[in-house]
CSV table of C-alpha atoms in Angstrom, one decimal:
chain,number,residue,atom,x,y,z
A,10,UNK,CA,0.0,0.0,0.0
A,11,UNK,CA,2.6,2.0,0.5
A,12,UNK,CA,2.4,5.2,2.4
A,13,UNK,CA,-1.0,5.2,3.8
A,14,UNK,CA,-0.8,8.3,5.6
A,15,UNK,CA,2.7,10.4,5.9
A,16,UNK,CA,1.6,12.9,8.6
A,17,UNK,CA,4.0,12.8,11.5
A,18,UNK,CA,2.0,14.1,14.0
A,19,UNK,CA,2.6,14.6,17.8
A,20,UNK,CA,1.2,16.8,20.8
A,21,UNK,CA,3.3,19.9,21.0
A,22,UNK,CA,5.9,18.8,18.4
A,23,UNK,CA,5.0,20.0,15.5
A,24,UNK,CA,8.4,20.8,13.6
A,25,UNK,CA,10.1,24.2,12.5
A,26,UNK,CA,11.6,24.7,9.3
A,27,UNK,CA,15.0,26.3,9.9
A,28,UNK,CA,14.1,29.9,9.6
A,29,UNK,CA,11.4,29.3,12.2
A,30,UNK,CA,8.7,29.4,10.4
A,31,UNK,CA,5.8,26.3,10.7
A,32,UNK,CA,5.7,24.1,7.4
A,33,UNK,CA,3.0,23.4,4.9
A,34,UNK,CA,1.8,20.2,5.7
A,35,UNK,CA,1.6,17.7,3.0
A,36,UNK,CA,-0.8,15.0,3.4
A,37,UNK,CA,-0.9,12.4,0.1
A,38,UNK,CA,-2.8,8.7,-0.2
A,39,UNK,CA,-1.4,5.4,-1.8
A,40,UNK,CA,1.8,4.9,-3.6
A,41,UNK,CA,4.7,7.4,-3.5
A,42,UNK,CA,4.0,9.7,-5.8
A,43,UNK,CA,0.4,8.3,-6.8
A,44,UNK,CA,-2.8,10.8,-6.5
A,45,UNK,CA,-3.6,13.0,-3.4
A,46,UNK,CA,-7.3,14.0,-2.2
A,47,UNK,CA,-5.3,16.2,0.2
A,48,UNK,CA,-8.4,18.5,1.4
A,49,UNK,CA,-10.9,15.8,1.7
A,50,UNK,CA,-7.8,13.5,3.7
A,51,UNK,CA,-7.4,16.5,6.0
A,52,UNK,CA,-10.9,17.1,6.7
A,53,UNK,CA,-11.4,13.2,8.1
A,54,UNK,CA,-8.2,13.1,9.8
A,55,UNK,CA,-9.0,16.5,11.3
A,56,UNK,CA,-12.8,15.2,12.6
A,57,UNK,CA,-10.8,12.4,13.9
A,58,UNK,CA,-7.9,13.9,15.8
A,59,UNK,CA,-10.6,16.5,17.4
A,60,UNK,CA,-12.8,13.8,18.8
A,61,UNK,CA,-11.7,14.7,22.4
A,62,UNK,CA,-13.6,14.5,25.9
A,63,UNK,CA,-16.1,17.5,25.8
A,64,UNK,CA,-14.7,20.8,27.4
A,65,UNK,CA,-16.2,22.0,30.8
A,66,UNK,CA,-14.7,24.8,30.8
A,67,UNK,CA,-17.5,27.0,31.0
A,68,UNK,CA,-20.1,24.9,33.3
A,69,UNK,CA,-23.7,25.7,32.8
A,70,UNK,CA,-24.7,26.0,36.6
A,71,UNK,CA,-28.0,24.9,37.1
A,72,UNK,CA,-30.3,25.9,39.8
A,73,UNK,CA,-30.7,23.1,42.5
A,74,UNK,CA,-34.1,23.4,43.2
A,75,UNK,CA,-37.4,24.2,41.1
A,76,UNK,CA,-37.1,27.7,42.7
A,77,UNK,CA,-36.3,30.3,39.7
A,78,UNK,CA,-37.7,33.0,40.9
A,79,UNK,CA,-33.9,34.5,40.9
A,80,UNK,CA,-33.8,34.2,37.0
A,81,UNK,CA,-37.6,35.8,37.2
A,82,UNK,CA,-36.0,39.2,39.1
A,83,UNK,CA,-38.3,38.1,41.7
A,84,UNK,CA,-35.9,37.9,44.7
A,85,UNK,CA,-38.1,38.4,47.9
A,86,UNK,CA,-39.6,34.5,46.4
A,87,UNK,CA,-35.8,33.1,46.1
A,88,UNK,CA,-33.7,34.1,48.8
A,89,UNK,CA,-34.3,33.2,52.5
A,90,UNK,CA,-34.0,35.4,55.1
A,91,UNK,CA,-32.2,34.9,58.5
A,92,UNK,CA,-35.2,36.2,61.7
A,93,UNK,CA,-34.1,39.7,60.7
A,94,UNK,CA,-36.3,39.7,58.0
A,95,UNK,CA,-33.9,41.5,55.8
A,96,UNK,CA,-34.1,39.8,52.4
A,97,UNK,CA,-30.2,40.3,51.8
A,98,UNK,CA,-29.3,38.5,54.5
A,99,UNK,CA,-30.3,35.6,52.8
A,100,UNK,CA,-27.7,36.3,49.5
A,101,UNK,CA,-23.9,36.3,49.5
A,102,UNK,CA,-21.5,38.6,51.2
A,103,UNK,CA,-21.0,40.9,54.2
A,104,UNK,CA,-25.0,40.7,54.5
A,105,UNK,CA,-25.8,40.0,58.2
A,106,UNK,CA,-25.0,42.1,61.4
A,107,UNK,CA,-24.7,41.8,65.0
A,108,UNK,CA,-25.9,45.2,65.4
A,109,UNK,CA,-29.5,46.2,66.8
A,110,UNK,CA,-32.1,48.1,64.8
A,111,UNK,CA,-31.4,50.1,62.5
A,112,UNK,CA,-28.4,48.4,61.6
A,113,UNK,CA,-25.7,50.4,60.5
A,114,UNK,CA,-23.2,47.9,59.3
A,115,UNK,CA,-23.2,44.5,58.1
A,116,UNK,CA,-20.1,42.6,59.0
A,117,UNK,CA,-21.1,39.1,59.1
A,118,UNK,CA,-20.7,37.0,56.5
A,119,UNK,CA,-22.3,34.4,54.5
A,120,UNK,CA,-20.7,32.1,52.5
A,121,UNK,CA,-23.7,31.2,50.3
A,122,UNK,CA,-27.3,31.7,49.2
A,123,UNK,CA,-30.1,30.5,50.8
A,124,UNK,CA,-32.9,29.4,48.7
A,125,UNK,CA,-36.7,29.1,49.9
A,126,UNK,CA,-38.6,26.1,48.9
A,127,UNK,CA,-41.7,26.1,46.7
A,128,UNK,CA,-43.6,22.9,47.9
A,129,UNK,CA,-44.4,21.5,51.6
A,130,UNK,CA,-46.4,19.2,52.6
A,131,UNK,CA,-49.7,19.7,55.5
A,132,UNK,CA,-47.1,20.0,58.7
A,133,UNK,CA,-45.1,22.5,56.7
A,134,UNK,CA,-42.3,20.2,56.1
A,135,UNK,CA,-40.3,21.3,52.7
A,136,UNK,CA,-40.8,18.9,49.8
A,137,UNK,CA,-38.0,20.2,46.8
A,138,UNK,CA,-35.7,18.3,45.6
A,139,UNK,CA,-32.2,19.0,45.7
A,140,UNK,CA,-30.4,18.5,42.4
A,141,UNK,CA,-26.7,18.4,40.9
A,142,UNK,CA,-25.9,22.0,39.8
A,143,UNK,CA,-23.5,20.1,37.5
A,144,UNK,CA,-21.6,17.1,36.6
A,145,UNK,CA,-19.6,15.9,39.2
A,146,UNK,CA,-18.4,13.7,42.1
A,147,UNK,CA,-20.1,13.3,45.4
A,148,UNK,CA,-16.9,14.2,48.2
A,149,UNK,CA,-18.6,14.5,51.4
A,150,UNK,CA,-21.8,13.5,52.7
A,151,UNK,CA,-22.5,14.6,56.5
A,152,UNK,CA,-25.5,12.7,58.1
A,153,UNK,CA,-24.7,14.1,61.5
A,154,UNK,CA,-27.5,17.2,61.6
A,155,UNK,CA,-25.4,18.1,65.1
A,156,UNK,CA,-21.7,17.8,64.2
A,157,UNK,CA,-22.2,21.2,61.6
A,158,UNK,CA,-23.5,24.4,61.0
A,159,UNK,CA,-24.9,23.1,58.1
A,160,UNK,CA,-26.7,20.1,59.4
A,161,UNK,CA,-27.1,17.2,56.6
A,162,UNK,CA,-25.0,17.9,53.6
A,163,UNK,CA,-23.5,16.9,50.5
A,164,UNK,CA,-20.4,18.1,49.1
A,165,UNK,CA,-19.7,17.5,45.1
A,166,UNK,CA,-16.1,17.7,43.2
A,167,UNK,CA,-16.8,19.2,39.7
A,168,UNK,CA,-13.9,20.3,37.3
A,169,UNK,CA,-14.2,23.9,36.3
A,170,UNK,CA,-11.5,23.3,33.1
A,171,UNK,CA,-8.7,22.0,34.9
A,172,UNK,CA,-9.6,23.4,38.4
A,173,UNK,CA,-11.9,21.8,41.0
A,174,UNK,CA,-14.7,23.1,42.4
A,175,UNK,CA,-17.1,21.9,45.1
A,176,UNK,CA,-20.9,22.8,45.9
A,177,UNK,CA,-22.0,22.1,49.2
A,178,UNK,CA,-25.3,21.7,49.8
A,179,UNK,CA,-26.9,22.0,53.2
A,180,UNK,CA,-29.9,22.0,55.5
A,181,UNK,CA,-30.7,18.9,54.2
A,182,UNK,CA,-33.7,16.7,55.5
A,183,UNK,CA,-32.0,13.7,53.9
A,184,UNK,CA,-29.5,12.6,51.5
A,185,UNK,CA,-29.5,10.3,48.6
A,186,UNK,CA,-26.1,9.3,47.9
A,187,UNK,CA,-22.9,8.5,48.8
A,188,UNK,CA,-19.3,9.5,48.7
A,189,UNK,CA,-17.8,8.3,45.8
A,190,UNK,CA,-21.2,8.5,43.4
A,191,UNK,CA,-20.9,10.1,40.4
A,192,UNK,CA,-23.9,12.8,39.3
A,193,UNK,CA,-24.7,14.3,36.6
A,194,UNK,CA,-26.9,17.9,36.4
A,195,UNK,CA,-29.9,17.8,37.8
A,196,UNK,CA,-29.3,14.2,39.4
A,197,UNK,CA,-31.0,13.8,43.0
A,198,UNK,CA,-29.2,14.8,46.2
A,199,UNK,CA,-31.6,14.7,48.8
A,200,UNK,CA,-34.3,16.8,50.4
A,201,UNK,CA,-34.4,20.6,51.3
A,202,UNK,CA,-35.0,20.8,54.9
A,203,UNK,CA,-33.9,22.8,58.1
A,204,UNK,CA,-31.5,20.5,60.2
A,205,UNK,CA,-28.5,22.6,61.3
A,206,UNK,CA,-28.6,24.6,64.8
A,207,UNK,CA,-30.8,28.0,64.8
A,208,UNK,CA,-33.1,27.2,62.3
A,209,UNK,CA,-36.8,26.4,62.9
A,210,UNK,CA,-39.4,24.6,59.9
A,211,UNK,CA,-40.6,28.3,58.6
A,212,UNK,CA,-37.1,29.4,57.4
A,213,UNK,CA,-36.2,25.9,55.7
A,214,UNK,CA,-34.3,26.5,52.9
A,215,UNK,CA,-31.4,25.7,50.8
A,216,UNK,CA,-28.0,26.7,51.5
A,217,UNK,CA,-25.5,26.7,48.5
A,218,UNK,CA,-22.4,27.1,47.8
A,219,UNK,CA,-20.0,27.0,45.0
A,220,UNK,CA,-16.1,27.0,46.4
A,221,UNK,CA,-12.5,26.8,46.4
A,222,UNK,CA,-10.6,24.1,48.2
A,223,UNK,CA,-7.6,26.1,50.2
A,224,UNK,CA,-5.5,23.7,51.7
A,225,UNK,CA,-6.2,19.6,51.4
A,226,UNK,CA,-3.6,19.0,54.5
A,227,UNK,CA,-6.0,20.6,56.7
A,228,UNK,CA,-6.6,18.0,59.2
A,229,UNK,CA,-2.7,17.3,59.0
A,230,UNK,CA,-2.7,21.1,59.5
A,231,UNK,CA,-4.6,21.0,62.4
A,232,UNK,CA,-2.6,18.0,63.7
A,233,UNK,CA,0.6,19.2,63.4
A,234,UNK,CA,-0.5,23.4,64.5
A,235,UNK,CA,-2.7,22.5,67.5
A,236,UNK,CA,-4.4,25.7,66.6
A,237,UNK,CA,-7.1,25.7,69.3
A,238,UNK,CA,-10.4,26.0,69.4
A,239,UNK,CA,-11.4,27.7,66.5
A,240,UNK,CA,-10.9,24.8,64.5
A,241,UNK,CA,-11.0,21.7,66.5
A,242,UNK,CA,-12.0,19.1,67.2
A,243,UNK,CA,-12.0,19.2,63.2
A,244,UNK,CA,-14.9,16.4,62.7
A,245,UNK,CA,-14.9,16.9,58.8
A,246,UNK,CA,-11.3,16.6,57.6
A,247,UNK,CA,-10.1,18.8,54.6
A,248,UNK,CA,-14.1,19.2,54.2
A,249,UNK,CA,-14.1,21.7,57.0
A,250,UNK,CA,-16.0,25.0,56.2
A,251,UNK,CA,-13.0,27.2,57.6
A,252,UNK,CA,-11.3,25.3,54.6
A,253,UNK,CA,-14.0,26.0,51.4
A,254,UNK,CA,-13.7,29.6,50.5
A,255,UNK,CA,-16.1,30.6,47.9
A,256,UNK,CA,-17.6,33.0,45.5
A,257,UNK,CA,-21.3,33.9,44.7
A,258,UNK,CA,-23.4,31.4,43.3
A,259,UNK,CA,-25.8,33.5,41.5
A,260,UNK,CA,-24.5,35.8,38.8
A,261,UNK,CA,-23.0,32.0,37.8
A,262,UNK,CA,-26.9,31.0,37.8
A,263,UNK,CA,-27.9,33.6,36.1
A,264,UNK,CA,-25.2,33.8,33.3
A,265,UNK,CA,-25.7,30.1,32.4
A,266,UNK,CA,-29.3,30.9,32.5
A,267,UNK,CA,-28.8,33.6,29.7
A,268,UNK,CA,-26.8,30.5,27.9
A,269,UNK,CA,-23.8,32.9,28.8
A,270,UNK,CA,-21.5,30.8,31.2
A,271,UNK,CA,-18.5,31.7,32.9
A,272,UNK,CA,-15.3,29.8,32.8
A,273,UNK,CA,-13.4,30.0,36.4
A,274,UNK,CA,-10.5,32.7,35.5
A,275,UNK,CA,-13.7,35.1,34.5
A,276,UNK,CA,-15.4,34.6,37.3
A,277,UNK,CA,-12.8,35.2,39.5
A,278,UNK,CA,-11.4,38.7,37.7
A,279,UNK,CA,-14.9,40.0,38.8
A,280,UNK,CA,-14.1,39.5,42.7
A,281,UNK,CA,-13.2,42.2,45.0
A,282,UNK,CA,-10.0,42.3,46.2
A,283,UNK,CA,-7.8,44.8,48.4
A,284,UNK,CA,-7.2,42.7,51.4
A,285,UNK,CA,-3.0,42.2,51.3
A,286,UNK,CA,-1.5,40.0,53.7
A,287,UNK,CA,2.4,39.4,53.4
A,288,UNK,CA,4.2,36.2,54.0
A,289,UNK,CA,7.3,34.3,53.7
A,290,UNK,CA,7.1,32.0,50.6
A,291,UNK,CA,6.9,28.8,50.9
A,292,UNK,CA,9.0,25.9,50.5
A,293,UNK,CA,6.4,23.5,48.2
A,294,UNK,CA,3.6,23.8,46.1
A,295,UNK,CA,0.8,25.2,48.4
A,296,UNK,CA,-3.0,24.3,46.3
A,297,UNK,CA,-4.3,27.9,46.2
A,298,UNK,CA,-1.9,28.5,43.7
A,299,UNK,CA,-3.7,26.2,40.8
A,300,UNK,CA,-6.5,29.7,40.5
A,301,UNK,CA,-4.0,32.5,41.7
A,302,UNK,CA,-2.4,35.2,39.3
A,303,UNK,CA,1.0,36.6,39.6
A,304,UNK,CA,2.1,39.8,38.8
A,305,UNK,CA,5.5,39.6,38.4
A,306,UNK,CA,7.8,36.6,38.6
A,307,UNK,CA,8.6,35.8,42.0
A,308,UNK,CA,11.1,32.8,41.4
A,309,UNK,CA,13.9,32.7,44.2
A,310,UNK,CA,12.2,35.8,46.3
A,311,UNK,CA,11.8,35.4,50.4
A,312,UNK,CA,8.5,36.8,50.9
A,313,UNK,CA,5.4,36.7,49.0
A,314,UNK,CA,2.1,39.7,49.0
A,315,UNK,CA,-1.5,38.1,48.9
A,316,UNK,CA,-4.2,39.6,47.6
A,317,UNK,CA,-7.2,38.1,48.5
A,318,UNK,CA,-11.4,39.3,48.7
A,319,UNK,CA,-12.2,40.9,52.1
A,320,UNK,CA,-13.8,37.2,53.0
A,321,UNK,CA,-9.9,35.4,52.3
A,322,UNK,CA,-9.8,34.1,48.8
A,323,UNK,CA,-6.9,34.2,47.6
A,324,UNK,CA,-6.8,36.0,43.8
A,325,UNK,CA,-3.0,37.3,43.1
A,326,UNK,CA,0.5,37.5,44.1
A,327,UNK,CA,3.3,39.0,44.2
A,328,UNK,CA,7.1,39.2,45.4
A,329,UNK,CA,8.3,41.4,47.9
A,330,UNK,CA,11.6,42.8,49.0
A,331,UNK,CA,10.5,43.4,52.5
A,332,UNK,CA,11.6,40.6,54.8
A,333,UNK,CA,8.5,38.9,56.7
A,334,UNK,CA,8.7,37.0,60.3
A,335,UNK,CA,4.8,35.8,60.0
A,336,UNK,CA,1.8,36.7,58.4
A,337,UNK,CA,1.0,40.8,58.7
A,338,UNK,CA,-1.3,42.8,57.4
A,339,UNK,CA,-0.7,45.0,54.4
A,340,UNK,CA,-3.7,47.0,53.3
A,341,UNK,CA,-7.5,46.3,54.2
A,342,UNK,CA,-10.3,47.3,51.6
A,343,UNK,CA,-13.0,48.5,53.5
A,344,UNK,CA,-13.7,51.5,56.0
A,345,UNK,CA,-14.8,51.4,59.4
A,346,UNK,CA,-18.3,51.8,58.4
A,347,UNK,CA,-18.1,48.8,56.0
A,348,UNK,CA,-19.0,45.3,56.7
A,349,UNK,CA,-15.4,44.4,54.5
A,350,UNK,CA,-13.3,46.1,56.8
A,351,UNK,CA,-13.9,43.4,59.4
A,352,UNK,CA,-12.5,41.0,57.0
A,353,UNK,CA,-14.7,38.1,57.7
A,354,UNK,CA,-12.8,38.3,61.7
A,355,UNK,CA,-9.2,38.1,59.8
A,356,UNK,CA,-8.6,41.9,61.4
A,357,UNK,CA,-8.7,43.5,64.7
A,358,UNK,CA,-7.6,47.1,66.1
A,359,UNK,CA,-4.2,47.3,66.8
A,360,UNK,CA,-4.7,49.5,69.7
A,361,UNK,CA,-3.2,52.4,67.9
A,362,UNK,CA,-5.5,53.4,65.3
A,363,UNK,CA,-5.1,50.6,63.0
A,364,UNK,CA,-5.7,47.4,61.9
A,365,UNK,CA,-3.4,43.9,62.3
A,366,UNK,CA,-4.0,40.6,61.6
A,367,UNK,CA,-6.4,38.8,64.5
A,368,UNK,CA,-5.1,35.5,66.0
A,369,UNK,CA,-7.5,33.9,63.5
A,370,UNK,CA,-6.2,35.6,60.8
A,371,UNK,CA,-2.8,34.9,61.3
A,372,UNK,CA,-3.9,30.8,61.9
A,373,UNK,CA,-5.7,31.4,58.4
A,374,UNK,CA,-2.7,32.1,56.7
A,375,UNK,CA,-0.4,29.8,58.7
A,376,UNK,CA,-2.7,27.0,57.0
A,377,UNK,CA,-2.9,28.4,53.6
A,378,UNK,CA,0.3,28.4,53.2
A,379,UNK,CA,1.2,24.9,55.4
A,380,UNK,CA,3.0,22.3,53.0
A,381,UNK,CA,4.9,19.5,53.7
A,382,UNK,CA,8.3,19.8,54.8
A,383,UNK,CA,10.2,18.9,51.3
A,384,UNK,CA,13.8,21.0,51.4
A,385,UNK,CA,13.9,22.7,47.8
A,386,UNK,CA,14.8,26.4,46.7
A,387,UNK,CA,11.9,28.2,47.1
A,388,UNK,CA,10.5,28.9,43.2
A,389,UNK,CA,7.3,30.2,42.6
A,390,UNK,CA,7.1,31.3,39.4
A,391,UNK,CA,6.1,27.9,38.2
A,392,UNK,CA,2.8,28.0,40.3
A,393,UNK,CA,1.1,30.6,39.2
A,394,UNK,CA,-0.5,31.8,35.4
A,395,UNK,CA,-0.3,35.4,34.1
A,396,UNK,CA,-1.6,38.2,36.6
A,397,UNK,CA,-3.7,41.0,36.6
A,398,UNK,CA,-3.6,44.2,37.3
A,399,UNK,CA,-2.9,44.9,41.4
A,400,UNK,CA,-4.1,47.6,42.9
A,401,UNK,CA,-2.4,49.7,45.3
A,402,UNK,CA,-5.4,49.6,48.2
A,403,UNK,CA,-4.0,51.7,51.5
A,404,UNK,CA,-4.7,50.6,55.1
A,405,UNK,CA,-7.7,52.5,56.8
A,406,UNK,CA,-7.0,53.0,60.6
A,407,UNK,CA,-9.6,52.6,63.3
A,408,UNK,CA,-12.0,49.5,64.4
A,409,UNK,CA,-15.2,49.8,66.2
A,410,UNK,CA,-15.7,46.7,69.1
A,411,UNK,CA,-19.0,45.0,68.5
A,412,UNK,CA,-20.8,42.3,69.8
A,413,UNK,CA,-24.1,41.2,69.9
A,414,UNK,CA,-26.7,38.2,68.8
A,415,UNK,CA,-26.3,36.5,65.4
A,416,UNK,CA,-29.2,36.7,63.2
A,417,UNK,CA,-30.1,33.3,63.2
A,418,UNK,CA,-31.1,33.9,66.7
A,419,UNK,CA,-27.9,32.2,68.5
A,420,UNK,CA,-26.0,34.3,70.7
A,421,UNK,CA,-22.5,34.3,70.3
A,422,UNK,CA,-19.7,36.8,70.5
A,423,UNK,CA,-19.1,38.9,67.2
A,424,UNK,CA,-16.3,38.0,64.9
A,425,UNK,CA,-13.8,41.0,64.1
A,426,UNK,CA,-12.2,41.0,67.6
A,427,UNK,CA,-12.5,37.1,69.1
A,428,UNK,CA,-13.2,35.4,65.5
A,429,UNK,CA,-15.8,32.9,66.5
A,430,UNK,CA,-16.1,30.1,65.0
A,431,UNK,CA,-19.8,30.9,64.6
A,432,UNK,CA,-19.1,34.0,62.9
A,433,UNK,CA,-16.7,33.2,60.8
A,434,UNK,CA,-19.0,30.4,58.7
A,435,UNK,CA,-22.6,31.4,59.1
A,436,UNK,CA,-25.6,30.1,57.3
């Protein structure tokens, strides 16, 4: 036959003539020298070679319950509130306070959405279904209502491109599968309902979020830091909620709803950032760095900048030439009359004006950035994929204390000075 097909094709090999340039590929059929059908050869062969595992890099989020009133513009029949009433308390964000009426700033923060349900049956109980937002893998699946915030939940690994994601689902009733089970969109999870501490059968509802992984040592984190309280005894492993840092879930809805989905680097580019922390780099890959951008290369440098969103999710970075001897604070986002400047309880007054990293804060970043012990030059420029802009954000001095009752109706002490566990992650 002869030379069936002379194409010489590998993955990222495809050869350079000596002045640099690509070649013309030639593509012929049969016998040396015998007839060519080049253009209808190169069609096939193309089809062929292109027949590849479809691309998820933009995921078309579905809504997890039969609740669309979001996509309607109708948000007072979507969102959930917490017993203040206050329908944004039930979105994303620095949208709860432990202030009394009338609230002047809203420094909790949520970590999700809360979705009503549409059906219940005579004793009030919800009915909806909770459904796959995408194709994915089911992580986690916590049947102890008592052991979490979030009472029964699923957690599911999808991959956004090449980076993981996970929605967590919570307030579940019940649960209908198990770790290990592969969904698919719209695939059965369990039951909306209201298990989880503060909440009572009239504010059921659906908490969801779509997150980041930050550190999968965390439990050997924990282990090995003995951080205290805050975060043990750690009952869910590297499934802990101090560990799943998010963004909001709903522009996501709503741009797949307008057939307009988001891959992972755009949806990040639209977070706020501002919040600079400055550490020493570290000595191994730390897993944050997958969906981080650098701004300059940092390769061989001592000390890193972090910018992160006012919550802690880690966005860009960059080298420093100032020495660091633990995490400190750069520059903070917000103002003193802004739920951001509270930093989700990573900030407290420094006793002179300004702002410093709380113990939490501090513990944060020790486990962000905790890898194993591996000696090797410290390199970073490998990590990271082409930054962004950074902004130059400066520091705003002065802290207010506060302290008061959660808005789920559980007392507890506020988060910007003591960094409660329970305001740190709140439903």
């Amino acid at each position: 036959m002869g030379n069936l097909l002379n194409l010489g094709l590998g993955r990222g090999d495809r050869p350079r003539s000596p002045d640099g340039k690509s070649p013309s590929w030639k593509i012929s059929i049969g016998r040396s020298g015998g007839s060519s059908l080049p253009i209808l050869f190169a069609l096939l062969t193309s089809a062929v070679l292109a027949q590849e595992k479809p691309s998820t890099e933009r995921i078309s989020w579905q809504f997890p319950t039969e609740n669309r009133y979001l996509a309607e513009e109708k948000p007072e029949k979507f969102f959930q509130p917490t017993i203040s009433r206050r329908l944004k308390s039930g979105m994303f964000g620095f949208v709860r306070t432990s202030d009394p009426e009338p609230a002047r700033i809203f420094e909790r923060f949520h970590k999700g959405i809360d979705i009503k349900p549409l059906r219940r049956d005579a004793q009030g109980e919800p009915l909806d279904v909770v459904r796959a937002i995408a194709d994915g893998l089911v992580v986690r699946v916590n049947e102890e209502e008592k052991i979490s915030d979030y009472g029964k939940q699923v957690i599911v690994r999808h991959l956004w491109g090449e980076q993981p994601v996970y929605s967590i689902y919570g307030h579940l009733a019940s649960t209908a599968v198990k770790v290990g089970q592969a969904v698919k969109t719209g695939d059965p999870l369990g039951v909306m309902g209201w298990t989880g501490p503060g909440l009572d059968r009239s504010r059921a509802h659906l908490h969801l979020e779509i997150t980041f992984q930050i550190n999968p040592r965390f439990e050997e984190w924990v282990k090995t830091a003995k951080p205290g309280r805050l975060w043990e005894p750690n009952r869910h492993g590297e499934w802990n909620g101090l560990n799943l840092m998010g963004i909001d879930p709903a522009p996501l809805l709503l741009a797949a709803r307008q057939e307009k989905p988001k891959t992972w680097r755009e949806a990040l580019a639209g977070q706020p950032g501002g919040f600079v922390v400055r550490v020493a780099a570290p000595k191994a890959r730390v897993n944050w760095t997958d969906w981080v951008q650098v701004q300059e290369n940092c390769t061989g440098q001592e000390t890193w900048e972090i910018e992160m969103t006012p919550w802690g999710l880690p966005l860009r970075v960059s080298a420093s030439a100032v020495p660091s001897n633990g995490p400190e604070l750069v520059a903070n986002p917000g103002r003193p009359n802004e739920g951001k400047y509270y930093c989700r309880g990573l900030v407290e007054a420094d006793g002179k004006g300004g702002m410093r990293l709380s113990k939490f804060g501090r513990q944060y970043l020790e486990m962000m950035m905790f890898t194993i012990r591996i000696p090797s030059k410290r390199l970073c420029g490998i990590f990271f994929r082409k930054a962004l802009p950074i902004q130059n954000p400066s520091t705003t001095p002065g802290i207010s204390q506060r302290s008061s009752q959660r808005e789920d109706g559980v007392s507890r002490p506020s988060c910007q000075l003591k960094g409660s566990l329970a305001a740190l992650i709140t439903r």
